[in-house]
XYZ file of C-alpha atoms in Angstrom:
677
model
C -130.921 75.380 -38.355
C -127.593 77.083 -38.099
C -126.910 80.681 -38.509
C -123.708 82.433 -39.772
C -121.603 82.882 -36.641
C -122.400 80.506 -34.821
C -119.683 77.349 -34.311
C -119.413 73.682 -34.628
C -117.991 71.539 -32.267
C -115.701 74.692 -30.832
C -114.680 74.811 -34.557
C -116.281 75.527 -37.509
C -117.881 79.068 -37.759
C -120.125 79.529 -40.234
C -120.351 81.361 -43.118
C -123.481 81.066 -44.056
C -125.307 77.819 -46.449
C -124.964 77.573 -49.623
C -127.189 74.949 -51.058
C -129.860 72.055 -49.853
C -131.171 69.052 -50.977
C -133.047 66.024 -49.728
C -132.052 65.263 -46.792
C -129.223 67.790 -46.176
C -128.426 71.452 -45.748
C -125.342 72.126 -46.561
C -123.142 75.494 -44.962
C -119.886 76.820 -45.796
C -117.420 77.468 -42.616
C -114.698 78.038 -42.229
C -112.009 75.519 -39.604
C -111.222 77.898 -37.185
C -107.578 75.214 -36.069
C -106.928 74.472 -39.599
C -107.360 77.720 -41.193
C -109.346 76.965 -44.450
C -113.049 76.919 -45.452
C -115.145 73.837 -45.311
C -117.808 72.746 -46.311
C -120.246 70.695 -43.905
C -123.374 69.186 -43.878
C -126.180 68.518 -41.690
C -129.068 66.180 -41.600
C -132.076 67.824 -41.610
C -134.184 66.735 -38.660
C -137.185 63.672 -39.882
C -133.637 61.553 -41.377
C -131.431 63.099 -37.505
C -134.653 61.412 -35.495
C -134.206 58.074 -36.415
C -131.266 56.007 -35.221
C -130.500 52.903 -37.345
C -130.675 55.130 -39.584
C -128.380 57.593 -38.226
C -126.091 54.812 -37.430
C -125.802 54.144 -40.980
C -125.732 57.607 -42.340
C -122.502 58.217 -39.879
C -121.029 54.450 -40.285
C -120.595 54.603 -43.788
C -119.584 58.809 -43.943
C -116.297 56.914 -41.499
C -115.599 54.445 -44.808
C -115.900 56.988 -46.505
C -113.544 59.158 -45.416
C -110.645 56.215 -46.246
C -111.361 58.281 -48.947
C -108.315 60.527 -51.005
C -108.295 61.393 -54.621
C -108.151 64.910 -56.587
C -111.696 64.035 -58.296
C -113.310 63.436 -55.001
C -114.885 65.828 -52.194
C -112.686 65.046 -50.097
C -115.091 63.846 -46.312
C -111.950 65.598 -43.452
C -114.535 64.747 -39.981
C -117.938 63.348 -38.744
C -119.832 63.950 -36.364
C -122.872 64.702 -34.069
C -123.936 68.267 -31.582
C -127.458 68.558 -29.767
C -129.088 66.700 -31.484
C -127.383 67.797 -34.845
C -125.644 65.088 -36.987
C -122.760 66.687 -39.073
C -119.710 65.984 -42.589
C -117.532 68.567 -42.789
C -116.282 68.181 -46.158
C -114.185 69.605 -48.511
C -114.947 72.948 -49.932
C -115.091 73.082 -53.431
C -115.527 76.521 -55.241
C -118.049 76.436 -58.097
C -120.672 74.971 -59.553
C -122.706 71.274 -59.426
C -122.606 69.610 -63.168
C -126.454 69.864 -63.052
C -125.681 73.633 -63.137
C -123.323 73.688 -64.812
C -125.391 71.708 -68.052
C -128.790 73.798 -67.813
C -126.110 76.795 -68.208
C -124.288 75.712 -71.601
C -127.443 72.851 -73.155
C -124.488 70.869 -74.623
C -121.437 70.089 -73.771
C -118.657 69.981 -76.355
C -117.750 66.566 -76.804
C -114.276 66.800 -75.821
C -115.567 69.002 -72.729
C -118.119 65.968 -72.097
C -115.465 63.371 -72.115
C -112.457 65.055 -70.126
C -115.350 65.751 -67.135
C -116.063 61.620 -67.898
C -112.829 60.902 -67.060
C -112.229 62.972 -63.797
C -115.143 61.436 -62.557
C -114.127 58.053 -63.475
C -110.873 58.315 -61.828
C -113.139 59.574 -58.426
C -115.201 56.204 -59.026
C -112.095 54.453 -60.030
C -110.070 54.464 -56.698
C -113.498 53.836 -54.529
C -114.172 50.934 -56.037
C -110.617 49.967 -55.319
C -111.427 49.891 -52.277
C -114.928 48.407 -52.167
C -116.809 51.766 -52.473
C -119.973 51.765 -54.448
C -121.301 55.213 -54.650
C -124.913 54.691 -56.263
C -126.103 58.441 -56.240
C -124.408 59.034 -59.245
C -125.815 61.699 -61.046
C -124.914 65.646 -62.275
C -125.870 67.157 -58.923
C -123.113 64.908 -56.204
C -120.616 66.644 -59.084
C -118.939 69.417 -58.591
C -116.998 71.987 -60.635
C -114.705 74.060 -59.074
C -113.811 77.406 -61.131
C -110.587 75.630 -62.303
C -112.890 73.008 -64.849
C -111.860 69.968 -62.252
C -114.928 67.638 -62.061
C -115.213 66.223 -57.924
C -117.205 63.848 -56.939
C -119.806 64.114 -53.445
C -121.581 62.353 -51.038
C -119.675 58.671 -51.747
C -120.806 56.754 -48.892
C -123.935 58.986 -48.725
C -125.994 56.791 -50.954
C -125.672 53.855 -49.495
C -127.240 54.756 -45.896
C -129.775 56.259 -47.279
C -129.973 53.444 -50.321
C -130.431 51.021 -47.016
C -133.399 52.343 -45.438
C -137.176 53.286 -45.636
C -137.000 56.780 -48.947
C -138.568 58.228 -51.714
C -137.268 58.830 -55.509
C -138.601 61.522 -54.918
C -136.071 63.276 -51.725
C -133.313 60.926 -53.369
C -133.666 63.123 -57.564
C -131.562 60.244 -58.349
C -133.935 57.870 -60.308
C -133.548 59.424 -63.634
C -129.717 57.923 -63.605
C -130.272 55.013 -61.878
C -129.510 51.060 -63.043
C -132.581 49.202 -63.427
C -131.240 46.769 -60.956
C -132.112 49.634 -58.757
C -134.310 50.603 -60.199
C -136.408 46.902 -58.833
C -134.109 46.829 -56.071
C -131.572 43.466 -56.922
C -128.357 43.575 -56.298
C -126.100 46.872 -57.421
C -122.386 47.001 -57.783
C -119.469 48.679 -59.600
C -121.253 48.644 -62.859
C -124.847 50.460 -61.301
C -122.280 53.774 -61.510
C -120.945 52.554 -64.709
C -124.919 53.251 -65.347
C -125.113 56.090 -63.984
C -122.581 57.688 -65.049
C -123.435 57.144 -68.549
C -126.653 58.492 -67.961
C -124.466 61.333 -66.827
C -122.536 61.539 -69.879
C -126.308 61.027 -72.468
C -127.548 64.228 -70.096
C -123.860 66.210 -70.877
C -124.030 66.248 -74.814
C -128.172 65.701 -75.376
C -129.085 68.789 -72.258
C -131.251 65.712 -71.541
C -131.706 62.803 -69.317
C -133.456 59.657 -71.659
C -136.168 59.194 -69.807
C -138.541 61.150 -67.497
C -142.429 60.764 -66.559
C -144.781 62.220 -64.457
C -143.437 60.479 -61.597
C -140.019 58.463 -60.102
C -141.972 55.477 -60.113
C -142.778 56.061 -64.013
C -139.398 56.310 -65.100
C -137.597 53.678 -62.649
C -139.963 51.684 -65.512
C -138.673 52.785 -68.004
C -135.162 52.230 -67.482
C -136.679 48.770 -67.053
C -138.055 47.785 -69.624
C -137.756 50.869 -72.217
C -135.005 51.550 -75.242
C -132.665 54.519 -75.074
C -133.231 57.764 -77.314
C -129.333 57.685 -78.819
C -127.871 60.305 -78.167
C -127.118 61.304 -81.728
C -130.814 61.992 -82.643
C -130.555 64.753 -79.450
C -126.908 65.636 -81.058
C -125.547 64.840 -84.804
C -122.184 66.099 -84.435
C -121.568 63.027 -81.613
C -119.262 61.323 -82.291
C -119.278 57.357 -83.483
C -117.360 56.533 -80.492
C -118.143 59.285 -77.391
C -122.162 57.712 -78.447
C -121.119 54.059 -78.907
C -119.319 54.202 -75.277
C -122.364 55.405 -73.843
C -124.318 52.988 -75.122
C -122.077 50.353 -73.928
C -122.387 51.794 -70.504
C -126.082 52.186 -70.398
C -126.885 48.664 -71.730
C -129.940 47.178 -69.275
C -128.214 44.590 -68.779
C -124.991 44.518 -66.901
C -122.522 41.892 -68.416
C -122.944 44.445 -71.330
C -121.436 47.319 -69.641
C -117.341 47.781 -68.750
C -116.494 45.183 -66.698
C -115.102 47.762 -64.811
C -114.118 51.639 -64.616
C -110.343 51.448 -65.782
C -111.398 49.722 -69.161
C -114.535 52.467 -70.050
C -111.531 54.801 -68.669
C -108.923 53.106 -71.964
C -111.875 54.015 -74.359
C -112.384 57.210 -72.822
C -109.274 58.327 -73.375
C -108.824 56.380 -77.021
C -111.833 58.664 -77.370
C -109.792 62.470 -77.395
C -107.527 60.652 -80.106
C -109.462 58.387 -82.817
C -113.291 60.394 -81.985
C -114.857 59.250 -85.190
C -113.010 55.212 -84.888
C -115.016 51.855 -84.116
C -112.891 50.511 -81.794
C -115.513 50.192 -79.081
C -117.492 46.739 -79.005
C -121.155 46.101 -77.468
C -121.061 42.875 -76.070
C -123.597 40.575 -79.252
C -124.856 37.774 -76.151
C -128.271 37.421 -75.909
C -130.649 39.276 -73.514
C -133.458 39.215 -71.743
C -136.605 39.861 -73.606
C -138.053 43.320 -71.540
C -140.726 42.047 -70.120
C -143.706 44.256 -69.671
C -143.858 44.864 -65.783
C -148.176 44.790 -64.950
C -150.069 46.995 -63.065
C -149.915 45.201 -59.950
C -146.791 44.900 -60.153
C -145.478 48.732 -60.449
C -148.813 49.143 -57.920
C -146.017 46.394 -55.287
C -142.708 49.069 -56.770
C -144.758 51.479 -54.755
C -144.995 50.689 -52.130
C -141.336 48.573 -51.838
C -142.792 45.102 -52.076
C -141.977 44.592 -55.362
C -138.168 43.676 -55.610
C -138.801 40.535 -54.013
C -141.228 39.511 -56.367
C -139.484 40.602 -59.793
C -136.789 38.653 -58.755
C -138.782 35.055 -58.578
C -140.820 36.479 -61.630
C -138.090 36.704 -62.994
C -136.228 33.143 -62.324
C -139.525 31.357 -63.374
C -139.424 33.235 -66.186
C -135.645 31.783 -66.791
C -137.057 28.358 -65.855
C -139.805 28.919 -68.586
C -137.490 30.064 -71.237
C -135.918 26.611 -70.782
C -138.750 24.769 -71.024
C -139.518 26.763 -74.428
C -136.755 25.774 -75.200
C -136.422 21.979 -75.146
C -140.493 22.423 -77.033
C -138.608 24.330 -79.937
C -136.184 21.743 -79.930
C -138.117 18.324 -80.046
C -139.978 19.963 -82.812
C -137.583 20.963 -85.063
C -135.555 17.279 -84.380
C -133.750 17.569 -81.644
C -130.194 20.125 -83.668
C -129.298 21.393 -85.778
C -128.024 19.974 -88.864
C -124.592 20.606 -88.884
C -124.300 19.657 -85.072
C -126.417 16.757 -85.443
C -123.945 15.252 -89.127
C -121.376 16.335 -86.377
C -122.910 14.073 -83.694
C -124.183 11.231 -86.061
C -119.510 11.083 -86.605
C -118.717 11.418 -83.707
C -121.463 8.156 -83.466
C -119.792 5.907 -85.467
C -116.755 6.225 -84.589
C -117.602 5.572 -81.255
C -119.031 2.904 -82.114
C -115.885 2.001 -84.108
C -113.959 2.175 -81.349
C -116.285 0.103 -78.474
C -116.040 -3.244 -81.443
C -112.039 -2.325 -81.554
C -112.480 -2.959 -77.607
C -114.919 -5.875 -77.575
C -112.463 -7.930 -80.329
C -109.273 -6.740 -78.323
C -110.119 -8.292 -75.042
C -111.456 -11.755 -76.698
C -109.093 -12.138 -78.779
C -106.490 -12.168 -75.732
C -109.502 -14.292 -73.393
C -109.703 -16.916 -75.656
C -105.694 -16.848 -77.285
C -107.545 -16.276 -81.234
C -104.145 -13.456 -81.531
C -101.546 -16.212 -80.758
C -100.898 -14.481 -77.853
C -98.816 -16.232 -74.248
C -101.269 -18.481 -72.518
C -102.246 -16.115 -69.067
C -100.711 -19.207 -66.176
C -96.751 -18.422 -68.956
C -94.231 -16.250 -66.593
C -95.177 -12.137 -67.086
C -92.252 -12.150 -68.055
C -92.263 -14.081 -70.408
C -95.946 -11.504 -72.283
C -93.260 -9.197 -73.172
C -90.828 -10.724 -74.356
C -91.330 -9.036 -77.769
C -89.469 -5.222 -77.114
C -90.250 -2.725 -79.077
C -87.224 -1.452 -81.657
C -88.207 1.420 -82.040
C -87.003 4.682 -80.060
C -89.334 6.431 -78.261
C -90.487 10.232 -77.718
C -89.450 11.882 -74.395
C -91.864 12.361 -72.421
C -93.658 16.750 -72.018
C -95.023 18.520 -69.767
C -97.287 22.209 -70.364
C -95.608 24.626 -69.392
C -96.523 26.815 -66.516
C -96.893 30.366 -65.793
C -93.672 32.516 -64.256
C -94.091 35.651 -64.719
C -94.881 37.501 -61.750
C -92.478 35.057 -59.761
C -89.183 35.141 -58.264
C -86.984 33.557 -59.712
C -86.222 31.063 -56.388
C -90.171 30.874 -57.125
C -90.450 29.565 -60.618
C -87.765 27.360 -60.183
C -89.770 24.898 -57.397
C -92.904 25.369 -59.921
C -90.827 24.146 -63.006
C -88.752 21.335 -61.013
C -91.720 19.769 -60.266
C -92.541 19.750 -63.527
C -89.876 18.527 -64.175
C -87.577 21.323 -66.858
C -84.792 23.219 -64.991
C -84.924 27.083 -65.642
C -81.969 29.545 -66.755
C -82.309 33.143 -66.200
C -81.572 35.230 -69.720
C -80.741 38.801 -68.043
C -82.471 41.004 -66.407
C -84.039 43.984 -67.943
C -87.069 47.397 -66.345
C -90.344 46.774 -66.098
C -93.367 49.168 -65.889
C -95.322 46.018 -64.564
C -94.110 43.893 -63.130
C -92.196 44.229 -59.191
C -88.200 43.712 -58.683
C -86.871 40.848 -58.708
C -89.739 39.435 -60.490
C -89.992 37.691 -63.672
C -90.936 39.067 -65.733
C -90.920 36.977 -69.977
C -90.532 33.302 -69.912
C -89.488 32.545 -74.262
C -91.764 29.252 -73.396
C -94.759 30.105 -73.291
C -97.641 29.078 -71.195
C -99.047 26.363 -72.644
C -97.001 24.700 -74.481
C -95.648 21.188 -74.330
C -92.179 21.400 -73.633
C -89.722 17.657 -73.731
C -89.237 17.338 -69.758
C -85.395 17.847 -68.803
C -85.837 21.417 -70.898
C -84.053 24.452 -69.143
C -86.795 27.422 -69.536
C -85.107 30.875 -69.846
C -86.439 33.675 -67.753
C -85.714 37.721 -68.082
C -85.498 39.408 -64.139
C -87.928 42.922 -64.119
C -85.550 44.844 -62.487
C -88.166 47.347 -61.648
C -90.214 51.001 -62.971
C -88.003 52.343 -65.881
C -87.382 55.695 -64.800
C -89.013 59.034 -65.763
C -88.588 62.208 -64.786
C -90.884 63.590 -62.437
C -92.950 66.583 -63.452
C -92.521 70.558 -62.328
C -95.730 71.080 -60.133
C -94.777 73.587 -58.010
C -97.521 76.789 -58.167
C -99.931 74.798 -60.632
C -103.300 74.561 -58.710
C -103.146 71.228 -56.503
C -105.715 69.281 -58.188
C -104.192 69.910 -60.903
C -100.504 68.918 -60.024
C -102.070 65.809 -57.887
C -103.454 64.701 -61.318
C -100.071 65.684 -62.945
C -98.530 63.055 -61.178
C -101.345 61.123 -61.650
C -100.839 61.264 -65.393
C -97.359 60.400 -65.426
C -97.254 57.275 -63.653
C -96.564 58.030 -59.830
C -98.030 58.207 -56.937
C -99.444 61.657 -55.785
C -99.350 62.111 -51.613
C -101.129 65.908 -50.082
C -99.548 67.424 -47.591
C -100.229 71.513 -46.310
C -99.211 74.950 -45.242
C -99.217 78.085 -45.213
C -97.591 80.370 -47.006
C -96.992 83.145 -46.793
C -96.136 84.108 -50.193
C -98.209 81.512 -52.023
C -102.255 81.482 -53.300
C -104.551 79.214 -51.347
C -104.524 75.618 -52.999
C -101.776 75.888 -54.819
C -98.495 73.862 -54.426
C -95.864 75.108 -52.694
C -93.461 72.587 -52.996
C -92.772 68.477 -54.004
C -91.040 66.399 -53.394
C -89.111 65.065 -55.188
C -87.902 67.818 -57.446
C -88.605 68.572 -61.276
C -86.476 66.686 -63.177
C -86.033 63.603 -60.511
C -85.174 60.766 -62.154
C -88.002 58.470 -59.970
C -89.498 54.999 -60.693
C -93.272 54.835 -61.922
C -95.289 54.190 -58.499
C -93.120 56.030 -57.144
C -95.009 58.555 -54.311
C -94.681 61.888 -55.446
C -95.727 64.581 -52.472
C -96.885 68.013 -52.306
C -97.379 70.811 -50.208
C -99.967 72.528 -50.442
C -100.398 76.507 -49.534
C -103.617 77.533 -46.748
C -102.597 80.780 -47.569
C -101.925 83.365 -45.056
C -102.643 81.057 -40.976
C -105.335 82.292 -38.887
C -104.313 83.522 -35.636
C -106.302 84.390 -32.756
C -105.341 87.975 -31.093
C -104.802 87.930 -27.906
C -106.182 90.881 -24.716
C -103.920 93.010 -23.648
C -106.434 95.155 -22.931
C -104.483 96.435 -19.366
C -101.413 94.853 -19.599
C -98.066 97.071 -19.896
C -97.010 98.424 -23.189
C -94.082 95.854 -23.201
C -95.595 92.887 -21.858
C -98.638 93.582 -24.833
C -95.762 93.989 -27.131
C -94.873 91.055 -27.069
C -96.831 88.991 -26.504
C -98.755 90.354 -29.458
C -95.742 89.583 -31.360
C -95.749 85.368 -30.319
C -98.985 85.588 -31.567
C -97.813 86.455 -35.039
C -98.428 90.400 -35.393
C -97.152 93.054 -35.992
C -96.973 95.943 -33.365
C -97.513 98.689 -36.848
C -97.958 101.950 -34.274
C -98.270 103.332 -30.891
C -100.198 106.050 -28.979
C -101.152 107.851 -26.070
C -103.588 109.061 -24.352
C -105.015 109.810 -21.037
C -107.243 107.007 -19.090
C -109.120 108.062 -15.363
C -109.452 104.622 -15.183
C -106.505 102.741 -16.291
C -102.549 103.212 -14.858
C -100.187 105.327 -16.865
C -98.210 102.925 -18.930
C -100.956 100.355 -19.665
C -103.085 100.007 -22.832
C -106.355 101.168 -22.948
C -106.655 100.221 -26.714
C -106.159 97.910 -29.158
C -106.937 98.289 -32.642
C -108.752 94.063 -33.334
C -111.041 92.933 -31.402
C -108.915 90.355 -29.014
C -110.121 86.838 -30.098
C -110.916 88.209 -33.245
C -109.235 85.396 -36.323
C -106.219 86.954 -38.553
C -104.125 86.413 -41.224
C -100.402 86.083 -39.615
C -98.432 89.633 -39.433
C -101.850 91.616 -39.728
C -100.874 94.505 -38.902
C -102.129 95.876 -35.124
C -101.866 99.211 -33.181
C -102.243 99.536 -29.724
C -102.819 102.561 -27.683
C -100.615 103.396 -23.839
C -102.414 105.521 -21.136
C -101.021 108.506 -20.733
C -101.975 107.937 -16.732
C -105.462 111.221 -16.236
C -105.790 114.407 -17.092
C -108.281 115.376 -14.572
C -106.945 118.624 -12.345
C -108.428 119.111 -8.780
C -109.494 123.498 -7.342
C -111.066 124.474 -4.021
C -112.762 127.591 -3.874
C -113.283 129.148 0.238
C -114.209 133.512 0.015
C -115.785 135.129 2.884
C -119.622 136.675 2.428
C -120.934 139.406 4.132
C -124.047 141.424 3.363
C -124.458 144.702 1.703
C -123.243 147.423 3.018
C -126.359 149.403 3.108
C -128.420 146.519 4.467
C -128.933 145.825 8.088
C -132.286 144.195 7.563
C -130.237 140.527 6.310
C -131.959 137.804 8.847
C -130.150 134.897 6.634
C -128.463 133.767 3.148
C -128.733 130.244 0.499
C -125.805 130.475 -0.936
C -124.713 128.546 -4.213
C -121.547 127.866 -5.787
C -121.373 127.075 -9.146
C -118.384 126.543 -11.547
C -118.205 128.855 -15.606
C -119.092 125.167 -16.873
C -122.263 125.810 -15.954
C -122.265 122.887 -13.056
C -123.440 123.275 -9.283
C -120.123 123.087 -7.087
C -121.730 123.309 -3.696
C -124.729 124.984 -1.509
C -125.020 126.713 2.209
C -128.401 127.664 2.745
C -129.806 128.940 5.696
C -126.690 131.143 6.804
C -127.313 133.175 9.530
C -124.434 134.944 11.034
C -122.408 137.133 8.779
C -119.560 137.873 7.699
C -120.363 133.771 7.240
C -116.342 131.693 5.314
C -117.961 129.068 2.721
C -115.303 126.386 0.992
C -115.100 123.494 -1.297
C -112.583 121.368 -2.680
C -111.823 118.861 -4.685
C -113.344 120.703 -7.134
C -112.371 118.551 -11.065
C -110.942 120.651 -14.476
C -112.619 123.674 -13.579
C -111.080 126.592 -12.713
C -113.224 129.339 -11.532
C -116.497 129.751 -11.387
C -119.691 132.394 -9.670
C -120.790 132.207 -6.157
C -124.422 133.524 -5.926
C -125.894 134.865 -2.978
C -129.763 134.697 -2.211
C -130.620 137.587 0.766
C -134.224 136.584 2.782
C -135.067 140.677 4.244
C -136.774 141.347 7.852
C -139.471 142.301 6.043
C -140.463 138.754 4.397
C -138.582 139.746 0.562
C -135.472 138.878 -0.674
C -132.902 139.785 -2.780
C -129.838 138.212 -5.249
C -126.519 139.332 -5.870
C -124.090 136.865 -7.539
C -119.743 137.923 -7.209
C -117.246 136.057 -9.912
C -114.250 133.762 -8.087
C -111.208 132.300 -9.279
C -110.454 128.411 -7.996
C -107.034 127.866 -6.858
C -105.098 124.880 -7.841
C -105.007 121.992 -4.941
């Protein structure tokens, strides 16, 4: 477990734990190289010990790291350290969509559509790179403090789904598609189904299928019809309800073909919420099969998928057999079709009879034709004097081709080509044919010249102004304007972190749709490490601090017995700590030692009235009360005492104990002034 202050990869400083899931813990950390906050997802121990899982986990995470989109939580780094496996991701300040729904109960249709569009854009970008999420749910959608929706955990769900892991751990069964529930083939339409369930929950405040166990919920996805969302949200516009119902069709073929189609309908729903424009295929689906108890047991033990698929195939065969039997019982065909077949049979019979008569007539010369033995030129002596119709060919599609490519293709069919002009096109690249005057499939005479219009490339529009905007909002604005956004980062002392510093091209510049617009996003003030200048000369210390990006705001002096005069004895910010570039720092410079040294020299004699002194003990005590030096058992008088190198003490007291001949003693004290050395 990581704790506050620990470093990962000698780069990411852990700031605190911000979440925990079934398979990982998430921490907020500071990237000390790039000076930004990141989120680190660390695999729990039970998964880290599974080698196969770790390999797949790293592979999928590295694949997802190639995704870069404003509505996707970007992956920055993947690594391992001391048996700990982690992913470094973009840090998003906000809450999960699950928490957001729980707080608000039900979202308005406009808010739900807005979030769904943003999530859909992220999924669309992933699908474009053949990455299927497989675990779209509100817990994997983050809502930033700016209201932006971002999808997280791309690539991780695939690693999880490929390993033995219970649905309880994944917490995803409420949003799983029917094909996921039976462990069948999963493609982009599975993500569409899951997004439909998320939209259902946004507008109703509940999931459509729920139960006491994950198996019970999975079975509902397979065989139960979903309650219409308008039952729980009566004010829900018909367009959004039908979008949700189309996304959550049990048959993938009846859902949206791709996320782009879904996004188009969601945008239309914002403009025409009450219009009934969503079309759900009326093709019949297979009847819902009730799952037997033994199959439920096999789903629990993860052995059912193969059996379910096998039974599906058997049911399809049974359906075909039953259909054949019903057709036999009902006379093979319905009356209308039977009539058409009868007429067709009569016509075919007449044609056959005519052909037979023709061949028989030729053989026996019934129609007065020439004998087979006559020269071949004679058999064609009768010439049709009517003018023959010119030969025709079917026009092909040449839009999208270059002029040279189209010329070659048309010449092969006996047709010519002529350029009719050129126009701007957002659909076709410059130099490609954007329009042909004769439509594909039209019958046209040989030698006809086909006129075509050549694309001059995308039309030019003004680049939107995004400086000062939040980077995610700027990326969306650029995308909506038809351009391709690209994001770079730099430090700024004046622009807040996450805001756009500059853009290229500049706002208002004419550019073609599809062109790249690069924005420079502020990382705030650059974080710099404070150098260690202790015991360094003042000038050298000041230079090092300035070169590191700090401002030496003040300098003071103090005495030091350990640091030479002129060297730094203290700095206001500890060495190796990271601070913003331009931070003020102060230093204290040594003024040298503040000690003064003294000496004391004195002559000691017994009092005149005492002639019975045998010996004496002498003690020198400083004015601070501390003993400086002592002399014992002195027997010769007068006695001279001296003491040197007395620190910071200029006076004291000489204390004498006299020992007398009768075995008694007496004390005597004398104050003295020390002499400075």
